Structures are given as C-alpha cells and as structure tokens.
Amino acid sequence: FEEAHPARRLLDLLSQTGWEQPADQDDPVYHAMRRSVERVRDAEQPEFEAAVGTDHLISEPEQLRTYNCDGLTGWRAMPELVVLAGSTADVQKIVQICAREQIPFVARGAGTGLSGGALPVADGIVISLARMKRILEIDLASQRIDVEPGVTNLDVSKAVAADGFFYAPDPSSQQ
C-alpha cells in the first residue's frame, strides 16, 4: 500500500498496539515500524543501567507481562524493557536516551487507569514512575497536595487524616 492509503494507516496504528503484520522483506514501512529487540537490550540497556541502576530494570519476559496493559486489559502490548525511575533526574536521563536513539516510551504510574493510558508502544519501553513516592507539599488551606506519580490515593488520605481531611475514594488506586 502507498503511504497515504487508509489500509497503511490502519496497519501503522495496529502496529503501535503490538499487533504484528507478517514480515515482508520488501516492505520498508514495516521494517521502519519494528525495532530490533536486541538493539534496546544490547545497545541501550547499559545506558539505562547507568541511569537508574541494574536493580531498577526489568527485561525478563515473565516480569514484562506485568506491564503489557493497565486496568484496560482488552488491549496489550509487550514492552521491550521497563525502567523504574526513582526521581525526576532519572526520568530526564531515560527520556534523553530514548530521544537520542528514537526509542518510543510510555510513562506509567501504578497502571490502575481504566483507559489504556499506560499501554506500552510496540518495541518501546515503559518508564515506571511507581518508585517516585514523595509527598512534596500539603496545603490544607487551599485543599491542595503536590505528590510524585507513585503516591497512591491511600497515601494521600493517610497524610492528611490527622487534620480531618481525606482523599475521595477511588477503588482502582487506593493501594
């Protein structure tokens, strides 16, 4: 199909969800959409390790399955790698590597969303923000709290309970 053909656009969209078109050695669009698993794991993995430490990378297929969907389980895509960022500086380093090497990425909190917002991109990585669990500021007068992405609703409720406040119940992300 030519690039503007509706079927090509559909194939492009499907490939982003992890669907794989049978390989056609003469199809440059197909090959441009698919990155080599070995490239992320062998070439960039040491850089990701340097950014966050070996203990904060997930590359084993059994462990990667945890990150192939969020609360919307009808759509799945397997990431090539999960990088567990612990700070804003970690995220910056990871995103710089991804930008330089053109590695697609998706940021993910707890993965409890029900809309597919944390679905990985095929051949990309997941930047998990779950380790970022600091409550940065509580402003009771304004009824506002600034938190890092790994803070759960339950953490917020516990932090303000002594002052008579609570965060509205949300069964998908209390814990």
mmCIF file of C-alpha atoms in Angstrom:
data_model
loop_
_atom_site.group_PDB
_atom_site.id
_atom_site.type_symbol
_atom_site.label_atom_id
_atom_site.label_comp_id
_atom_site.label_asym_id
_atom_site.label_seq_id
_atom_site.Cartn_x
_atom_site.Cartn_y
_atom_site.Cartn_z
ATOM 1 C CA PHE A 1 0.000 0.000 0.000
ATOM 2 C CA GLU A 2 1.164 3.513 -0.590
ATOM 3 C CA GLU A 3 1.836 5.621 2.494
ATOM 4 C CA ALA A 4 -1.440 7.599 2.407
ATOM 5 C CA HIS A 5 -3.624 4.546 1.743
ATOM 6 C CA PRO A 6 -6.188 4.025 4.572
ATOM 7 C CA ALA A 7 -5.098 0.390 4.975
ATOM 8 C CA ARG A 8 -1.483 1.509 5.527
ATOM 9 C CA ARG A 9 -2.609 3.964 8.199
ATOM 10 C CA LEU A 10 -4.603 1.176 9.877
ATOM 11 C CA LEU A 11 -1.579 -1.136 9.791
ATOM 12 C CA ASP A 12 0.519 1.639 11.297
ATOM 13 C CA LEU A 13 -1.973 2.146 14.123
ATOM 14 C CA LEU A 14 -2.268 -1.585 14.757
ATOM 15 C CA SER A 15 1.487 -1.989 14.888
ATOM 16 C CA GLN A 16 1.648 0.651 17.636
ATOM 17 C CA THR A 17 -0.547 -1.550 19.833
ATOM 18 C CA GLY A 18 1.776 -4.532 19.439
ATOM 19 C CA TRP A 19 -0.014 -6.239 16.556
ATOM 20 C CA GLU A 20 2.487 -7.689 14.129
ATOM 21 C CA GLN A 21 1.976 -7.735 10.391
ATOM 22 C CA PRO A 22 3.606 -10.803 8.822
ATOM 23 C CA ALA A 23 7.114 -9.788 7.834
ATOM 24 C CA ASP A 24 7.534 -8.796 4.226
ATOM 25 C CA GLN A 25 11.224 -8.417 3.403
ATOM 26 C CA ASP A 26 10.413 -5.830 0.721
ATOM 27 C CA ASP A 27 8.217 -3.588 2.874
ATOM 28 C CA PRO A 28 10.347 -0.697 4.193
ATOM 29 C CA VAL A 29 7.400 0.754 6.131
ATOM 30 C CA TYR A 30 7.021 -2.480 8.093
ATOM 31 C CA HIS A 31 10.716 -2.609 8.884
ATOM 32 C CA ALA A 32 10.786 1.062 9.855
ATOM 33 C CA MET A 33 7.986 0.420 12.360
ATOM 34 C CA ARG A 34 9.724 -2.513 14.028
ATOM 35 C CA ARG A 35 12.849 -2.030 16.105
ATOM 36 C CA SER A 36 15.204 -4.827 16.960
ATOM 37 C CA VAL A 37 14.729 -6.227 20.474
ATOM 38 C CA GLU A 38 18.453 -6.828 20.645
ATOM 39 C CA ARG A 39 19.097 -3.145 19.930
ATOM 40 C CA VAL A 40 17.315 -1.973 23.073
ATOM 41 C CA ARG A 41 18.589 -4.789 25.226
ATOM 42 C CA ASP A 42 22.179 -4.886 23.999
ATOM 43 C CA ALA A 43 22.951 -1.345 22.905
ATOM 44 C CA GLU A 44 20.990 0.920 25.246
ATOM 45 C CA GLN A 45 20.479 -1.316 28.284
ATOM 46 C CA PRO A 46 23.890 -0.371 29.769
ATOM 47 C CA GLU A 47 22.949 3.299 29.488
ATOM 48 C CA PHE A 48 19.632 2.702 31.237
ATOM 49 C CA GLU A 49 21.501 0.723 33.915
ATOM 50 C CA ALA A 50 23.880 3.646 34.410
ATOM 51 C CA ALA A 51 20.898 5.989 34.754
ATOM 52 C CA VAL A 52 18.905 4.013 37.352
ATOM 53 C CA GLY A 53 20.982 1.011 38.432
ATOM 54 C CA THR A 54 20.779 -2.660 37.447
ATOM 55 C CA ASP A 55 18.166 -3.407 40.120
ATOM 56 C CA HIS A 56 15.746 -0.967 38.503
ATOM 57 C CA LEU A 57 15.477 -2.555 35.046
ATOM 58 C CA ILE A 58 13.015 -5.244 34.070
ATOM 59 C CA SER A 59 13.825 -7.283 30.985
ATOM 60 C CA GLU A 60 12.661 -10.835 31.718
ATOM 61 C CA PRO A 61 9.577 -11.810 29.678
ATOM 62 C CA GLU A 62 7.729 -13.126 32.730
ATOM 63 C CA GLN A 63 8.193 -9.821 34.533
ATOM 64 C CA LEU A 64 7.462 -7.698 31.450
ATOM 65 C CA ARG A 65 3.963 -9.224 31.259
ATOM 66 C CA THR A 66 3.006 -7.165 34.310
ATOM 67 C CA TYR A 67 3.467 -4.057 32.186
ATOM 68 C CA ASN A 68 1.704 -5.165 28.973
ATOM 69 C CA CYS A 69 -1.568 -3.480 29.953
ATOM 70 C CA ASP A 70 -3.142 -1.274 32.575
ATOM 71 C CA GLY A 71 -6.652 -1.605 34.029
ATOM 72 C CA LEU A 72 -7.921 -1.822 30.444
ATOM 73 C CA THR A 73 -6.966 -5.454 29.903
ATOM 74 C CA GLY A 74 -8.540 -5.821 26.467
ATOM 75 C CA TRP A 75 -5.542 -4.151 24.811
ATOM 76 C CA ARG A 76 -1.996 -5.369 25.387
ATOM 77 C CA ALA A 77 1.466 -4.724 24.023
ATOM 78 C CA MET A 78 4.704 -6.136 25.411
ATOM 79 C CA PRO A 79 7.380 -3.552 26.207
ATOM 80 C CA GLU A 80 10.987 -4.374 25.364
ATOM 81 C CA LEU A 81 12.201 -3.061 28.697
ATOM 82 C CA VAL A 82 10.822 -1.428 31.842
ATOM 83 C CA VAL A 83 12.934 1.228 33.534
ATOM 84 C CA LEU A 84 11.978 2.029 37.136
ATOM 85 C CA ALA A 85 12.753 5.706 37.637
ATOM 86 C CA GLY A 86 13.266 6.910 41.196
ATOM 87 C CA SER A 87 13.467 10.651 40.619
ATOM 88 C CA THR A 88 12.838 13.431 38.145
ATOM 89 C CA ALA A 89 16.554 13.334 37.270
ATOM 90 C CA ASP A 90 16.216 9.616 36.421
ATOM 91 C CA VAL A 91 13.279 10.362 34.142
ATOM 92 C CA GLN A 92 15.254 13.091 32.399
ATOM 93 C CA LYS A 93 18.195 10.747 31.748
ATOM 94 C CA ILE A 94 15.924 7.989 30.443
ATOM 95 C CA VAL A 95 13.993 10.326 28.137
ATOM 96 C CA GLN A 96 17.257 11.777 26.784
ATOM 97 C CA ILE A 97 18.440 8.272 25.844
ATOM 98 C CA CYS A 98 15.090 7.478 24.243
ATOM 99 C CA ALA A 99 15.068 10.735 22.273
ATOM 100 C CA ARG A 100 18.611 10.261 21.023
ATOM 101 C CA GLU A 101 18.028 6.637 19.982
ATOM 102 C CA GLN A 102 14.428 7.183 18.814
ATOM 103 C CA ILE A 103 13.078 4.622 21.270
ATOM 104 C CA PRO A 104 9.358 5.058 21.878
ATOM 105 C CA PHE A 105 8.358 5.193 25.533
ATOM 106 C CA VAL A 106 5.313 5.451 27.749
ATOM 107 C CA ALA A 107 5.354 6.765 31.301
ATOM 108 C CA ARG A 108 3.377 4.678 33.774
ATOM 109 C CA GLY A 109 2.274 5.270 37.348
ATOM 110 C CA ALA A 110 0.592 2.385 39.121
ATOM 111 C CA GLY A 111 -1.075 1.112 35.947
ATOM 112 C CA THR A 112 -4.523 1.225 37.528
ATOM 113 C CA GLY A 113 -6.078 3.518 34.929
ATOM 114 C CA LEU A 114 -9.017 2.139 33.005
ATOM 115 C CA SER A 115 -8.492 3.978 29.711
ATOM 116 C CA GLY A 116 -5.325 2.451 28.237
ATOM 117 C CA GLY A 117 -3.187 5.489 29.029
ATOM 118 C CA ALA A 118 -0.298 3.343 30.285
ATOM 119 C CA LEU A 119 -0.217 0.882 27.384
ATOM 120 C CA PRO A 120 3.296 0.369 26.059
ATOM 121 C CA VAL A 121 4.175 1.158 22.488
ATOM 122 C CA ALA A 122 5.319 -1.842 20.475
ATOM 123 C CA ASP A 123 9.120 -2.097 20.530
ATOM 124 C CA GLY A 124 9.307 0.660 23.109
ATOM 125 C CA ILE A 125 10.000 0.894 26.784
ATOM 126 C CA VAL A 126 7.918 1.701 29.835
ATOM 127 C CA ILE A 127 9.231 4.304 32.228
ATOM 128 C CA SER A 128 7.674 3.259 35.518
ATOM 129 C CA LEU A 129 7.153 6.123 37.937
ATOM 130 C CA ALA A 130 5.944 3.890 40.787
ATOM 131 C CA ARG A 131 9.162 4.395 42.822
ATOM 132 C CA MET A 132 8.550 8.142 42.955
ATOM 133 C CA LYS A 133 6.538 8.183 46.196
ATOM 134 C CA ARG A 134 7.248 11.509 47.846
ATOM 135 C CA ILE A 135 4.571 13.897 49.038
ATOM 136 C CA LEU A 136 6.069 17.236 48.073
ATOM 137 C CA GLU A 137 3.702 19.737 49.642
ATOM 138 C CA ILE A 138 0.445 19.752 51.579
ATOM 139 C CA ASP A 139 -1.540 22.996 51.533
ATOM 140 C CA LEU A 140 -4.580 22.368 53.720
ATOM 141 C CA ALA A 141 -5.857 25.951 53.411
ATOM 142 C CA SER A 142 -6.151 25.537 49.643
ATOM 143 C CA GLN A 143 -7.043 21.847 49.936
ATOM 144 C CA ARG A 144 -4.167 21.048 47.575
ATOM 145 C CA ILE A 145 -1.407 18.478 47.714
ATOM 146 C CA ASP A 146 1.574 18.046 45.383
ATOM 147 C CA VAL A 147 2.789 14.492 45.013
ATOM 148 C CA GLU A 148 5.076 12.434 42.841
ATOM 149 C CA PRO A 149 3.379 9.938 40.498
ATOM 150 C CA GLY A 150 3.954 6.864 42.691
ATOM 151 C CA VAL A 151 1.920 8.231 45.605
ATOM 152 C CA THR A 152 -1.375 6.357 45.980
ATOM 153 C CA ASN A 153 -4.690 7.863 46.971
ATOM 154 C CA LEU A 154 -4.429 5.936 50.241
ATOM 155 C CA ASP A 155 -1.045 7.584 50.934
ATOM 156 C CA VAL A 156 -2.684 10.983 50.448
ATOM 157 C CA SER A 157 -5.560 10.112 52.794
ATOM 158 C CA LYS A 158 -3.129 8.944 55.488
ATOM 159 C CA ALA A 159 -1.028 12.108 55.149
ATOM 160 C CA VAL A 160 -3.987 14.439 55.775
ATOM 161 C CA ALA A 161 -6.142 12.274 58.099
ATOM 162 C CA ALA A 162 -4.825 13.844 61.323
ATOM 163 C CA ASP A 163 -6.146 17.195 60.075
ATOM 164 C CA GLY A 164 -9.614 15.813 59.345
ATOM 165 C CA PHE A 165 -9.150 15.521 55.584
ATOM 166 C CA PHE A 166 -9.297 12.554 53.236
ATOM 167 C CA TYR A 167 -8.980 11.929 49.534
ATOM 168 C CA ALA A 168 -12.173 10.808 47.833
ATOM 169 C CA PRO A 169 -12.414 7.020 47.479
ATOM 170 C CA ASP A 170 -11.175 5.601 44.202
ATOM 171 C CA PRO A 171 -11.202 1.808 44.251
ATOM 172 C CA SER A 172 -8.771 1.483 41.371
ATOM 173 C CA SER A 173 -5.862 3.187 43.099
ATOM 174 C CA GLN A 174 -6.335 3.167 46.877
ATOM 175 C CA GLN A 175 -3.392 0.847 47.356
#
